[in-house]
mmCIF file of C-alpha atoms in Angstrom:
data_model
loop_
_atom_site.group_PDB
_atom_site.id
_atom_site.type_symbol
_atom_site.label_atom_id
_atom_site.label_comp_id
_atom_site.label_asym_id
_atom_site.label_seq_id
_atom_site.Cartn_x
_atom_site.Cartn_y
_atom_site.Cartn_z
ATOM 1 C CA MET A 821 210.278 -18.367 165.028
ATOM 2 C CA GLN A 822 207.513 -17.008 166.892
ATOM 3 C CA ALA A 823 203.964 -18.077 165.548
ATOM 4 C CA TYR A 824 200.667 -17.062 167.005
ATOM 5 C CA SER A 825 197.531 -19.340 167.245
ATOM 6 C CA ILE A 826 194.677 -18.399 165.525
ATOM 7 C CA ASP A 827 192.281 -20.307 167.430
ATOM 8 C CA ASP A 828 189.969 -18.895 169.851
ATOM 9 C CA SER A 829 190.421 -18.748 173.851
ATOM 10 C CA GLN A 830 188.119 -21.849 174.054
ATOM 11 C CA THR A 831 189.916 -24.091 171.811
ATOM 12 C CA THR A 832 191.039 -27.548 173.054
ATOM 13 C CA GLU A 833 193.098 -28.064 169.832
ATOM 14 C CA ILE A 834 195.793 -25.518 169.109
ATOM 15 C CA ASP A 835 196.040 -26.489 165.707
ATOM 16 C CA ASP A 836 196.982 -23.560 163.272
ATOM 17 C CA ALA A 837 199.107 -20.244 163.718
ATOM 18 C CA LEU A 838 200.503 -17.472 161.954
ATOM 19 C CA SER A 839 204.041 -16.158 161.719
ATOM 20 C CA VAL A 840 205.310 -12.708 160.499
ATOM 21 C CA GLN A 841 209.043 -11.965 160.018
ATOM 22 C CA GLY A 842 210.381 -8.725 158.386
ATOM 23 C CA LEU A 843 213.660 -9.129 156.583
ATOM 24 C CA GLY A 844 214.671 -5.570 156.871
ATOM 25 C CA SER A 845 214.725 -5.346 153.203
ATOM 26 C CA GLY A 846 211.181 -4.289 152.187
ATOM 27 C CA THR A 847 210.108 -7.697 152.303
ATOM 28 C CA VAL A 848 207.923 -9.432 154.926
ATOM 29 C CA VAL A 849 207.502 -13.288 155.293
ATOM 30 C CA VAL A 850 204.132 -14.646 156.337
ATOM 31 C CA GLY A 851 203.887 -18.097 157.692
ATOM 32 C CA ILE A 852 200.826 -20.251 157.787
ATOM 33 C CA HIS A 853 201.466 -23.272 160.138
ATOM 34 C CA ILE A 854 198.998 -26.385 160.439
ATOM 35 C CA ALA A 855 199.504 -29.010 162.936
ATOM 36 C CA ALA A 856 200.181 -32.185 161.180
ATOM 37 C CA PRO A 857 200.042 -35.268 163.636
ATOM 38 C CA GLY A 858 199.968 -37.615 160.767
ATOM 39 C CA LEU A 859 203.612 -36.781 160.299
ATOM 40 C CA ALA A 860 204.530 -38.592 163.530
ATOM 41 C CA ILE A 861 202.016 -41.656 163.548
ATOM 42 C CA THR A 862 203.201 -44.803 162.442
ATOM 43 C CA PRO A 863 201.377 -45.977 159.088
ATOM 44 C CA GLY A 864 199.459 -49.003 160.139
ATOM 45 C CA SER A 865 199.545 -48.329 163.971
ATOM 46 C CA ALA A 866 196.286 -48.590 165.908
ATOM 47 C CA ILE A 867 196.135 -44.821 165.957
ATOM 48 C CA ASP A 868 196.515 -44.567 162.312
ATOM 49 C CA LEU A 869 193.653 -47.018 161.634
ATOM 50 C CA LEU A 870 191.380 -45.206 164.050
ATOM 51 C CA GLY A 871 192.227 -41.930 162.496
ATOM 52 C CA ARG A 872 191.488 -43.363 158.964
ATOM 53 C CA GLN A 873 188.165 -44.858 160.257
ATOM 54 C CA ARG A 874 187.029 -41.607 161.707
ATOM 55 C CA LEU A 875 188.349 -39.267 158.940
ATOM 56 C CA SER A 876 187.602 -36.116 160.703
ATOM 57 C CA THR A 877 186.579 -34.620 163.845
ATOM 58 C CA VAL A 878 182.662 -34.314 164.268
ATOM 59 C CA TYR A 879 181.391 -31.208 166.178
ATOM 60 C CA MET A 880 177.893 -31.046 167.744
ATOM 61 C CA PRO A 881 176.555 -28.239 169.941
ATOM 62 C CA GLY A 882 178.285 -29.010 173.223
ATOM 63 C CA TYR A 883 180.246 -31.947 172.194
ATOM 64 C CA LYS A 884 182.650 -33.400 169.717
ATOM 65 C CA ILE A 885 184.185 -36.661 168.710
ATOM 66 C CA THR A 886 187.823 -36.165 167.784
ATOM 67 C CA MET A 887 189.302 -38.071 164.831
ATOM 68 C CA LEU A 888 192.306 -39.079 167.357
ATOM 69 C CA PRO A 889 192.102 -39.731 171.012
ATOM 70 C CA ASP A 890 192.327 -36.811 173.193
ATOM 71 C CA ALA A 891 195.890 -37.923 174.324
ATOM 72 C CA VAL A 892 197.307 -37.946 170.935
ATOM 73 C CA VAL A 893 195.674 -34.350 170.049
ATOM 74 C CA GLN A 894 197.419 -32.967 173.050
ATOM 75 C CA ALA A 895 200.738 -34.437 172.089
ATOM 76 C CA TYR A 896 200.552 -32.887 168.806
ATOM 77 C CA THR A 897 198.944 -29.484 169.492
ATOM 78 C CA LEU A 898 200.939 -26.340 168.639
ATOM 79 C CA THR A 899 201.621 -25.657 172.304
ATOM 80 C CA GLU A 900 203.989 -22.811 173.217
ATOM 81 C CA GLY A 901 207.636 -24.057 173.985
ATOM 82 C CA ARG A 902 207.609 -27.321 172.020
ATOM 83 C CA ASP A 903 208.251 -28.492 168.731
ATOM 84 C CA CYS A 904 205.327 -30.299 166.945
ATOM 85 C CA PRO A 905 204.995 -31.683 163.305
ATOM 86 C CA ALA A 906 203.504 -29.179 161.276
ATOM 87 C CA VAL A 907 202.891 -28.301 157.515
ATOM 88 C CA SER A 908 203.945 -24.779 156.952
ATOM 89 C CA VAL A 909 203.684 -22.583 153.774
ATOM 90 C CA TYR A 910 205.569 -19.108 153.497
ATOM 91 C CA PHE A 911 204.767 -16.112 151.512
ATOM 92 C CA ARG A 912 207.329 -13.332 150.728
ATOM 93 C CA ILE A 913 205.368 -10.308 150.468
ATOM 94 C CA ASP A 914 206.854 -6.731 149.152
ATOM 95 C CA GLU A 915 205.941 -4.172 151.624
ATOM 96 C CA SER A 916 205.464 -1.480 149.388
ATOM 97 C CA THR A 917 203.012 -2.950 146.682
ATOM 98 C CA LEU A 918 201.924 -5.967 148.825
ATOM 99 C CA ALA A 919 202.650 -8.337 146.101
ATOM 100 C CA VAL A 920 203.517 -11.721 146.828
#
């Protein structure tokens, strides 16, 4: 499946993407994909405990403190050409009515 990042060109964390697939039957499947490193991090590990302590990334003008260390963020980013744990939701949309 081809998915396209919806992050801007300056992002350092590609963590969300969209996919669109025509089924040739008048139905289109739209997918929303969010990187989910928590699916690959061992519960109770040092990385897990750090993420739980920080809870989220903090953004400030010109600086940020990431929830997880940069090496971990980069290991689980939605970079082209590799698999990454993600949570995806799919919607089937009728082309003629746009009904879900």
